[in-house]
Amino acid sequence: MHLKGLRLMLSVVLMLTLLTGCFFGGGGEQKVDKEVSDSGKSDEKVTLKVYRPANVVDPKTDPILQEIGNRLGVNVEIVTAPWDQSNNKVNLMMQSQEEIDIIQAEFQASPWKQWAEDGLMYSIDELLKGKEKDFPYVESITKAESFKGLQVENERFFIPGSHHGQDTALFIRKDWLEKLNLEMPKTMDDFYNVLKAFKEKDPDGNGKDDTIGLQVTMPAPDNFAELDPVMHGFGGSFGGFFEDYVVRNDKVVPLETTDDTKDAFDFMNKLYREGLMNRDFPNLKNVDQGNAKYLYANKAGAIWTSRASEFETNIQKVDPNAKLEFVPPIVADGHEFIPLQGSAWWMMIGIPKSSKHPDEALKFIEFVNSKEGRELLVAGIKGEHYSNLTEQGIYDRNKENWEKDYDVKANGYEYPLWWGFLTTVHGYIPVEEHDTFEDALKNVHMFVSEEDSKKEFNWKTAVEYGSYYNEPNPFHAVYIDSAQDKRNTIQNNVKAVYFLKMITADSEKQVNSLWDQYINAWEDAGGKEVIQAYQDFYDENIK
Amino acid sequence: MSLPQQLETQPEMETDKPGKRNKRPKRNRKKPKQKMHVFDYINYTILTILTLATIYPFWYVLVISFSTQEGYYQSAYHLLPNSFSLETYKYAFTNDQVFRSIGISLTVTIGGVLISLVLTAMGAYVLSKQKLKGRKAFFIFMIFTMFFNGGIVPLYILVNSLEMRDTVWALILPMAINTFNLILMMNYFSSLPESLEEAAKIDGCNDFQILFKIVLPSSKPIVMTIVLFYAVFYWNDWFLAMLFISNQDYYPLSLFLRNMIISSQNFMSTGLAIQVPEMLKSAVIVISVVPVMLFYPFVQKYFVQGIMLGSVKE
């Protein structure tokens, strides 16, 4: 019995040792480490610890990260966490003062201002002192008018993680339009008639009444973004963190309370009541769920997306003749189209005081945003992943090498870190060729593979289409502490409740009654005080 | 009926052996047929609905995991399979990351259960001894951690300071002893007769020998229950990996699966075209559930026994 137990225990220990050896730290990685160590260079290089949510590449073996490391003379280590836990992880790192060289945190969800005020962050002003010319990107973006709101007591602590601009637009089933002899809609009445025909005239030809006009999903209780083309076609807005307010005659106007917005709700309610949009949208929590039920099942005629190419390919698996087409902004009669008040950024990037290499960290941030860095992160290593990148931003992708180095089945022929790694631009922002960051952003230089450039939907056209629907908001980087609680209350307790009720109301009369209740609730929650706070900010800083 | 009473009645029961003719009338041996009342019908109906509601998600995931992409797109919600393909499983089992994650989960589960069991048993055994000096204080000290803990920041600092990040130890050691499990085990050990240990001592056993050769082998129900608790915890846990594992290659299956399921929602907000097919998500869910389903029947028979015996004092 004793011997049996001993044998069992030894077997388990042996198995554990084997498993640990197999799955934690393979032999290959040790070899790489050893090679670096043998060359004697590893000791000379500093190791930069960069935080990047949802990282999927291994810095020890990833050729592009190693190339960046070689060019900058550093070793790159990536600290990561899943997307939805990213803020928790960054908070933990900051609270525990863990040694980390670069962090990126969400603007809305992290106490970035507090970190700066508590002295936990390096001042960008101090790090850049006398070296501004060596850091054109960092200097340009942190000094941009549109990002003035991110400064803490007139000092720069964070660099916005730039975005190539909104790339979401409305797309429609062109083959259905042709089949039903319909024109591309230009007015909201046209749009209504097209959606009605999509629902009633059996565009999929299966003899059943099973199609809808517009596919909508609702990722969060206050997220109605997929109805934006309708809302903005009336000149209204759902209001969101980046698109709340506009300025008219030097007055801050909350679009979410205007008559235009009310008219848009009447129209959306009509679409809902008549089943021209899917009535189950509040239960569909993400676009993939909606696609599986409608778009990819050949049952939806229009959708708001940034993934037109992928969507079209998937619909074609069921209907090979399916074709999506971009729809230019649709305007309602008697209204003016208002572009989405979008933003060109989404992350706060900073160098914590726990960093032992702040200068190298700043160089790293500059590099990954530079033309050279972007070429590497988007097109790959010249001679390996591509051989030529034209002035127009077209590169010839070497698929064989790409497949050798990356899991193309999971990520396609895109480098997993091209986005969200301190920037999200599928190309670069030419700051050195323009006087202001805003001008540079308008002329963002996109990179597209030769293969994709021949397709109708690619990175260039996505940004082009998106630009019809979006423009930066003057307040997109403004964070007013005193107004924040009230804004959150309005967003979570007022808009999330009344907007859904208005869209799904049983009658127009009910929409009218709900609208009055909504305006009262908005005022009770402090809407006017919030607008006043933004008006004061505008008068003092922007006017 | 108390245990002594049961023991007293046992000899009588033994006389009623199979093969022996029973003198009682035949009809008395038949189990009386219970009449079904309206309440029973309602009860069964509700229970059937609840059972179906519980089984349906598993069934749905199973059906989707065997669907072809076209079959799934044609009808995302269907009860009966409209297509059949093993492609997704083929991909999952040939995908390095899935394979590696399963391996890491196995490592953590086997290693974690072993370490936790040994530590919990040793703690529980000591605390089950009434004569232990300061037992109450130790016990309060243990209980205290059930209601108040140091918080996540100290844990994070501690694990990082011990340089356990990106190692298997970060996934095992922080939660190696669960106080609830320790109390369960302690109660069970307390219910064992003192005479067992006294006999072992007379035979020359020391405390370790008593624990590992006498007490643990006599406590199969509680050991199996605790093994089940720990195994399920280690197999399902993703939080520690989220905190301490930076290299995705080292993610256990639970975190890998979780990322896969939520990824399309998160990526959508950034306008990115990375999409994990539903069939693959479903296949990985099935793969992750199967080991627990295979393991559970073997310990189920001990499960209720282990919980109940430890909780009843005579």
Short mmCIF file of N, CA, C and O in Angstrom, two decimals, chain A residues 118-214:
data_model
loop_
_atom_site.label_atom_id
_atom_site.label_comp_id
_atom_site.label_asym_id
_atom_site.label_seq_id
_atom_site.Cartn_x
_atom_site.Cartn_y
_atom_site.Cartn_z
N ASP A 118 -1.49 63.03 -8.83
CA ASP A 118 -0.80 62.37 -7.72
C ASP A 118 0.70 62.18 -7.97
O ASP A 118 1.39 61.53 -7.18
N GLY A 119 1.16 62.67 -9.09
CA GLY A 119 2.60 62.57 -9.39
C GLY A 119 3.04 61.18 -9.81
O GLY A 119 4.21 60.81 -9.66
N LEU A 120 2.12 60.39 -10.33
CA LEU A 120 2.48 59.03 -10.75
C LEU A 120 2.95 58.97 -12.20
O LEU A 120 3.38 57.91 -12.67
N MET A 121 2.84 60.10 -12.91
CA MET A 121 3.21 60.08 -14.33
C MET A 121 4.35 61.06 -14.60
O MET A 121 4.45 62.11 -13.96
N TYR A 122 5.18 60.71 -15.59
CA TYR A 122 6.18 61.67 -16.06
C TYR A 122 5.50 62.76 -16.86
O TYR A 122 4.54 62.48 -17.60
N SER A 123 5.98 63.98 -16.72
CA SER A 123 5.44 65.07 -17.52
C SER A 123 6.08 65.00 -18.91
O SER A 123 7.30 64.96 -19.05
N ILE A 124 5.22 65.03 -19.93
CA ILE A 124 5.74 65.01 -21.31
C ILE A 124 6.52 66.30 -21.57
O ILE A 124 7.53 66.31 -22.28
N ASP A 125 6.05 67.40 -20.97
CA ASP A 125 6.74 68.68 -21.14
C ASP A 125 8.19 68.57 -20.67
O ASP A 125 9.11 69.02 -21.36
N GLU A 126 8.37 67.94 -19.51
CA GLU A 126 9.73 67.81 -18.98
C GLU A 126 10.59 66.89 -19.84
O GLU A 126 11.74 67.18 -20.13
N LEU A 127 10.00 65.78 -20.26
CA LEU A 127 10.77 64.82 -21.07
C LEU A 127 11.16 65.40 -22.43
O LEU A 127 12.19 65.05 -22.99
N LEU A 128 10.29 66.29 -22.95
CA LEU A 128 10.54 66.83 -24.29
C LEU A 128 11.45 68.07 -24.28
O LEU A 128 11.95 68.47 -25.32
N LYS A 129 11.65 68.63 -23.11
CA LYS A 129 12.37 69.91 -23.00
C LYS A 129 13.67 69.92 -23.83
O LYS A 129 14.56 69.09 -23.60
N GLY A 130 13.72 70.84 -24.78
CA GLY A 130 14.93 70.98 -25.61
C GLY A 130 15.08 69.92 -26.68
O GLY A 130 16.02 69.95 -27.47
N LYS A 131 14.14 68.95 -26.72
CA LYS A 131 14.28 67.87 -27.70
C LYS A 131 13.04 67.78 -28.60
O LYS A 131 12.80 66.75 -29.23
N GLU A 132 12.30 68.88 -28.62
CA GLU A 132 11.02 68.85 -29.34
C GLU A 132 11.19 68.41 -30.79
O GLU A 132 10.35 67.70 -31.33
N LYS A 133 12.27 68.86 -31.43
CA LYS A 133 12.45 68.55 -32.86
C LYS A 133 12.68 67.07 -33.12
O LYS A 133 12.43 66.57 -34.21
N ASP A 134 13.18 66.37 -32.11
CA ASP A 134 13.42 64.93 -32.28
C ASP A 134 12.15 64.12 -32.11
O ASP A 134 12.14 62.91 -32.37
N PHE A 135 11.11 64.78 -31.63
CA PHE A 135 9.86 64.05 -31.38
C PHE A 135 8.69 64.77 -32.06
O PHE A 135 7.77 65.24 -31.39
N PRO A 136 8.72 64.86 -33.39
CA PRO A 136 7.69 65.65 -34.08
C PRO A 136 6.27 65.14 -33.85
O PRO A 136 5.34 65.94 -33.70
N TYR A 137 6.11 63.82 -33.79
CA TYR A 137 4.75 63.30 -33.62
C TYR A 137 4.21 63.64 -32.23
O TYR A 137 3.11 64.19 -32.10
N VAL A 138 4.99 63.31 -31.21
CA VAL A 138 4.55 63.54 -29.82
C VAL A 138 4.29 65.03 -29.61
O VAL A 138 3.28 65.44 -29.03
N GLU A 139 5.19 65.85 -30.12
CA GLU A 139 5.05 67.29 -29.97
C GLU A 139 3.78 67.78 -30.66
O GLU A 139 2.99 68.54 -30.09
N SER A 140 3.55 67.30 -31.87
CA SER A 140 2.40 67.77 -32.65
C SER A 140 1.07 67.36 -32.01
O SER A 140 0.17 68.19 -31.84
N ILE A 141 0.95 66.10 -31.64
CA ILE A 141 -0.36 65.65 -31.13
C ILE A 141 -0.66 66.20 -29.74
O ILE A 141 -1.79 66.56 -29.44
N THR A 142 0.37 66.31 -28.91
CA THR A 142 0.10 66.81 -27.55
C THR A 142 -0.13 68.32 -27.53
O THR A 142 -0.70 68.84 -26.58
N LYS A 143 0.34 68.99 -28.58
CA LYS A 143 0.11 70.44 -28.63
C LYS A 143 -1.13 70.79 -29.45
O LYS A 143 -1.47 71.97 -29.59
N ALA A 144 -1.78 69.78 -30.05
CA ALA A 144 -2.93 70.04 -30.92
C ALA A 144 -4.05 70.73 -30.15
O ALA A 144 -4.30 70.40 -28.99
N GLU A 145 -4.69 71.70 -30.81
CA GLU A 145 -5.82 72.41 -30.20
C GLU A 145 -6.88 71.42 -29.71
O GLU A 145 -7.42 71.56 -28.63
N SER A 146 -7.15 70.43 -30.56
CA SER A 146 -8.24 69.53 -30.23
C SER A 146 -7.92 68.63 -29.04
O SER A 146 -8.81 67.97 -28.52
N PHE A 147 -6.67 68.59 -28.62
CA PHE A 147 -6.34 67.76 -27.46
C PHE A 147 -5.93 68.58 -26.24
O PHE A 147 -5.39 68.04 -25.28
N LYS A 148 -6.21 69.89 -26.32
CA LYS A 148 -5.87 70.75 -25.18
C LYS A 148 -6.56 70.29 -23.90
O LYS A 148 -6.04 70.43 -22.81
N GLY A 149 -7.76 69.75 -24.10
CA GLY A 149 -8.56 69.32 -22.95
C GLY A 149 -7.93 68.19 -22.16
O GLY A 149 -8.37 67.88 -21.06
N LEU A 150 -6.89 67.57 -22.70
CA LEU A 150 -6.26 66.45 -21.98
C LEU A 150 -5.16 66.90 -21.04
O LEU A 150 -4.62 66.11 -20.28
N GLN A 151 -4.81 68.18 -21.12
CA GLN A 151 -3.73 68.66 -20.26
C GLN A 151 -4.20 68.73 -18.80
O GLN A 151 -5.38 68.98 -18.54
N VAL A 152 -3.28 68.49 -17.91
CA VAL A 152 -3.60 68.58 -16.49
C VAL A 152 -2.84 69.77 -15.92
O VAL A 152 -1.60 69.77 -15.92
N GLU A 153 -3.59 70.76 -15.49
CA GLU A 153 -3.01 72.02 -15.02
C GLU A 153 -1.98 72.55 -16.01
O GLU A 153 -0.82 72.81 -15.67
N ASN A 154 -2.42 72.64 -17.25
CA ASN A 154 -1.62 73.18 -18.36
C ASN A 154 -0.33 72.43 -18.62
O ASN A 154 0.61 72.97 -19.17
N GLU A 155 -0.27 71.21 -18.18
CA GLU A 155 0.92 70.41 -18.43
C GLU A 155 0.52 69.13 -19.16
O GLU A 155 -0.54 68.55 -18.89
N ARG A 156 1.38 68.69 -20.07
CA ARG A 156 1.07 67.48 -20.85
C ARG A 156 1.61 66.24 -20.13
O ARG A 156 2.80 66.16 -19.85
N PHE A 157 0.72 65.33 -19.86
CA PHE A 157 1.12 64.06 -19.24
C PHE A 157 0.79 62.86 -20.11
O PHE A 157 1.34 61.80 -19.91
N PHE A 158 -0.15 63.06 -21.03
CA PHE A 158 -0.61 61.94 -21.84
C PHE A 158 -0.58 62.26 -23.33
O PHE A 158 -0.77 63.40 -23.73
N ILE A 159 -0.36 61.20 -24.09
CA ILE A 159 -0.36 61.32 -25.54
C ILE A 159 -1.59 60.54 -26.03
O ILE A 159 -1.74 59.36 -25.70
N PRO A 160 -2.47 61.20 -26.78
CA PRO A 160 -3.65 60.46 -27.24
C PRO A 160 -3.25 59.35 -28.22
O PRO A 160 -2.39 59.56 -29.07
N GLY A 161 -3.84 58.20 -28.05
CA GLY A 161 -3.60 57.10 -29.00
C GLY A 161 -4.42 57.38 -30.24
O GLY A 161 -5.64 57.24 -30.23
N SER A 162 -3.78 57.82 -31.31
CA SER A 162 -4.54 58.33 -32.46
C SER A 162 -5.26 57.24 -33.24
O SER A 162 -4.94 56.06 -33.15
N HIS A 163 -6.23 57.68 -33.99
CA HIS A 163 -7.06 56.80 -34.81
C HIS A 163 -7.14 57.46 -36.18
O HIS A 163 -7.14 58.69 -36.27
N HIS A 164 -7.25 56.64 -37.23
CA HIS A 164 -7.27 57.25 -38.57
C HIS A 164 -8.60 57.89 -38.92
O HIS A 164 -8.87 58.19 -40.08
N GLY A 165 -9.42 58.12 -37.94
CA GLY A 165 -10.73 58.72 -38.20
C GLY A 165 -11.77 57.63 -38.25
O GLY A 165 -11.45 56.46 -38.40
N GLN A 166 -13.01 58.00 -38.08
CA GLN A 166 -14.08 57.00 -38.07
C GLN A 166 -14.22 56.38 -39.45
O GLN A 166 -14.16 57.07 -40.46
N ASP A 167 -14.38 55.06 -39.47
CA ASP A 167 -14.48 54.38 -40.76
C ASP A 167 -15.79 53.62 -40.88
O ASP A 167 -15.89 52.65 -41.61
N THR A 168 -16.80 54.08 -40.16
CA THR A 168 -18.09 53.40 -40.19
C THR A 168 -19.04 54.16 -41.13
O THR A 168 -19.02 55.39 -41.16
N ALA A 169 -19.82 53.43 -41.90
CA ALA A 169 -20.75 54.07 -42.83
C ALA A 169 -21.94 53.14 -43.08
O ALA A 169 -21.94 51.99 -42.63
N LEU A 170 -22.93 53.67 -43.80
CA LEU A 170 -24.12 52.87 -44.10
C LEU A 170 -23.92 52.12 -45.42
O LEU A 170 -23.45 52.70 -46.40
N PHE A 171 -24.27 50.84 -45.40
CA PHE A 171 -24.15 50.02 -46.62
C PHE A 171 -25.49 49.35 -46.91
O PHE A 171 -26.25 49.03 -46.00
N ILE A 172 -25.76 49.15 -48.20
CA ILE A 172 -27.05 48.61 -48.60
C ILE A 172 -26.86 47.46 -49.59
O ILE A 172 -25.82 47.41 -50.28
N ARG A 173 -27.82 46.57 -49.65
CA ARG A 173 -27.73 45.46 -50.60
C ARG A 173 -28.03 45.99 -52.02
O ARG A 173 -29.18 46.20 -52.39
N LYS A 174 -26.98 46.17 -52.78
CA LYS A 174 -27.13 46.71 -54.14
C LYS A 174 -27.92 45.74 -55.02
O LYS A 174 -28.76 46.15 -55.84
N ASP A 175 -27.66 44.45 -54.85
CA ASP A 175 -28.36 43.46 -55.68
C ASP A 175 -29.86 43.46 -55.40
O ASP A 175 -30.66 43.25 -56.31
N TRP A 176 -30.25 43.77 -54.18
CA TRP A 176 -31.69 43.85 -53.86
C TRP A 176 -32.29 45.10 -54.51
O TRP A 176 -33.41 45.05 -55.01
N LEU A 177 -31.54 46.20 -54.45
CA LEU A 177 -32.03 47.44 -55.09
C LEU A 177 -32.30 47.17 -56.57
O LEU A 177 -33.35 47.54 -57.11
N GLU A 178 -31.33 46.53 -57.21
CA GLU A 178 -31.46 46.27 -58.65
C GLU A 178 -32.63 45.31 -58.92
O GLU A 178 -33.41 45.52 -59.85
N LYS A 179 -32.74 44.31 -58.11
CA LYS A 179 -33.79 43.32 -58.30
C LYS A 179 -35.19 43.95 -58.19
O LYS A 179 -36.11 43.58 -58.92
N LEU A 180 -35.31 44.92 -57.29
CA LEU A 180 -36.62 45.54 -57.07
C LEU A 180 -36.75 46.87 -57.82
O LEU A 180 -37.71 47.61 -57.60
N ASN A 181 -35.79 47.14 -58.72
CA ASN A 181 -35.80 48.38 -59.51
C ASN A 181 -35.89 49.63 -58.65
O ASN A 181 -36.72 50.51 -58.88
N LEU A 182 -35.07 49.69 -57.66
CA LEU A 182 -35.08 50.85 -56.76
C LEU A 182 -33.80 51.66 -56.93
O LEU A 182 -32.75 51.10 -57.25
N GLU A 183 -33.93 52.96 -56.70
CA GLU A 183 -32.77 53.85 -56.78
C GLU A 183 -32.07 53.89 -55.42
O GLU A 183 -32.70 53.61 -54.40
N MET A 184 -30.82 54.30 -55.43
CA MET A 184 -30.11 54.51 -54.17
C MET A 184 -30.82 55.64 -53.40
O MET A 184 -31.05 56.71 -53.96
N PRO A 185 -31.23 55.41 -52.14
CA PRO A 185 -31.99 56.45 -51.41
C PRO A 185 -31.16 57.70 -51.15
O PRO A 185 -29.98 57.60 -50.82
N LYS A 186 -31.82 58.84 -51.30
CA LYS A 186 -31.13 60.11 -51.02
C LYS A 186 -31.81 60.86 -49.87
O LYS A 186 -31.16 61.52 -49.09
N THR A 187 -33.12 60.74 -49.83
CA THR A 187 -33.85 61.40 -48.73
C THR A 187 -34.35 60.32 -47.77
O THR A 187 -34.36 59.13 -48.11
N MET A 188 -34.80 60.77 -46.63
CA MET A 188 -35.27 59.82 -45.63
C MET A 188 -36.56 59.13 -46.11
O MET A 188 -36.81 57.97 -45.78
N ASP A 189 -37.35 59.85 -46.93
CA ASP A 189 -38.55 59.21 -47.49
C ASP A 189 -38.15 58.10 -48.45
O ASP A 189 -38.76 57.03 -48.46
N ASP A 190 -37.11 58.37 -49.27
CA ASP A 190 -36.61 57.32 -50.17
C ASP A 190 -36.18 56.10 -49.35
O ASP A 190 -36.47 54.96 -49.70
N PHE A 191 -35.46 56.40 -48.28
CA PHE A 191 -34.92 55.33 -47.45
C PHE A 191 -36.06 54.48 -46.88
O PHE A 191 -36.00 53.25 -46.89
N TYR A 192 -37.11 55.17 -46.42
CA TYR A 192 -38.27 54.47 -45.87
C TYR A 192 -38.87 53.55 -46.95
O TYR A 192 -39.16 52.37 -46.68
N ASN A 193 -39.02 54.08 -48.18
CA ASN A 193 -39.63 53.28 -49.25
C ASN A 193 -38.76 52.07 -49.61
O ASN A 193 -39.27 50.98 -49.88
N VAL A 194 -37.45 52.28 -49.60
CA VAL A 194 -36.54 51.17 -49.91
C VAL A 194 -36.65 50.08 -48.84
O VAL A 194 -36.77 48.90 -49.15
N LEU A 195 -36.64 50.51 -47.57
CA LEU A 195 -36.72 49.53 -46.48
C LEU A 195 -38.05 48.78 -46.53
O LEU A 195 -38.12 47.58 -46.29
N LYS A 196 -39.10 49.52 -46.88
CA LYS A 196 -40.44 48.90 -46.96
C LYS A 196 -40.45 47.85 -48.09
O LYS A 196 -40.99 46.74 -47.91
N ALA A 197 -39.83 48.20 -49.21
CA ALA A 197 -39.77 47.25 -50.34
C ALA A 197 -38.94 46.02 -49.95
O ALA A 197 -39.28 44.89 -50.29
N PHE A 198 -37.85 46.26 -49.25
CA PHE A 198 -37.00 45.14 -48.80
C PHE A 198 -37.81 44.19 -47.90
O PHE A 198 -37.61 42.99 -47.93
N LYS A 199 -38.69 44.76 -47.12
CA LYS A 199 -39.47 43.90 -46.22
C LYS A 199 -40.61 43.20 -46.96
O LYS A 199 -40.86 42.01 -46.74
N GLU A 200 -41.26 43.93 -47.82
CA GLU A 200 -42.52 43.41 -48.38
C GLU A 200 -42.40 42.72 -49.73
O GLU A 200 -43.27 41.95 -50.11
N LYS A 201 -41.37 43.03 -50.50
CA LYS A 201 -41.33 42.51 -51.87
C LYS A 201 -40.42 41.29 -52.05
O LYS A 201 -39.93 41.05 -53.16
N ASP A 202 -40.17 40.60 -51.00
CA ASP A 202 -39.44 39.33 -51.05
C ASP A 202 -38.14 39.40 -51.86
O ASP A 202 -37.97 38.68 -52.85
N PRO A 203 -37.22 40.28 -51.46
CA PRO A 203 -36.00 40.44 -52.26
C PRO A 203 -35.13 39.18 -52.32
O PRO A 203 -34.37 39.01 -53.27
N ASP A 204 -35.25 38.30 -51.32
CA ASP A 204 -34.43 37.08 -51.37
C ASP A 204 -35.10 35.98 -52.19
O ASP A 204 -34.51 34.91 -52.42
N GLY A 205 -36.36 36.25 -52.62
CA GLY A 205 -37.02 35.36 -53.56
C GLY A 205 -37.37 33.98 -53.03
O GLY A 205 -37.50 33.04 -53.79
N ASN A 206 -37.52 33.85 -51.71
CA ASN A 206 -37.87 32.52 -51.18
C ASN A 206 -39.38 32.37 -50.94
O ASN A 206 -39.82 31.37 -50.39
N GLY A 207 -40.15 33.39 -51.34
CA GLY A 207 -41.59 33.31 -51.21
C GLY A 207 -42.11 33.50 -49.80
O GLY A 207 -43.29 33.33 -49.54
N LYS A 208 -41.22 33.83 -48.87
CA LYS A 208 -41.65 34.01 -47.47
C LYS A 208 -41.48 35.47 -47.05
O LYS A 208 -40.58 36.16 -47.53
N ASP A 209 -42.30 35.88 -46.10
CA ASP A 209 -42.18 37.24 -45.55
C ASP A 209 -41.17 37.20 -44.41
O ASP A 209 -41.53 37.24 -43.24
N ASP A 210 -39.89 37.06 -44.74
CA ASP A 210 -38.89 36.88 -43.69
C ASP A 210 -37.70 37.83 -43.80
O ASP A 210 -36.65 37.58 -43.21
N THR A 211 -37.88 38.90 -44.55
CA THR A 211 -36.76 39.85 -44.68
C THR A 211 -37.05 41.13 -43.91
O THR A 211 -38.21 41.43 -43.62
N ILE A 212 -35.99 41.85 -43.59
CA ILE A 212 -36.16 43.17 -42.95
C ILE A 212 -35.39 44.21 -43.76
O ILE A 212 -34.59 43.85 -44.65
N GLY A 213 -35.63 45.48 -43.44
CA GLY A 213 -34.89 46.53 -44.14
C GLY A 213 -33.53 46.75 -43.51
O GLY A 213 -32.50 46.30 -44.00
N LEU A 214 -33.55 47.39 -42.34
CA LEU A 214 -32.31 47.77 -41.67
C LEU A 214 -32.01 46.83 -40.51
O LEU A 214 -32.87 46.59 -39.67
#
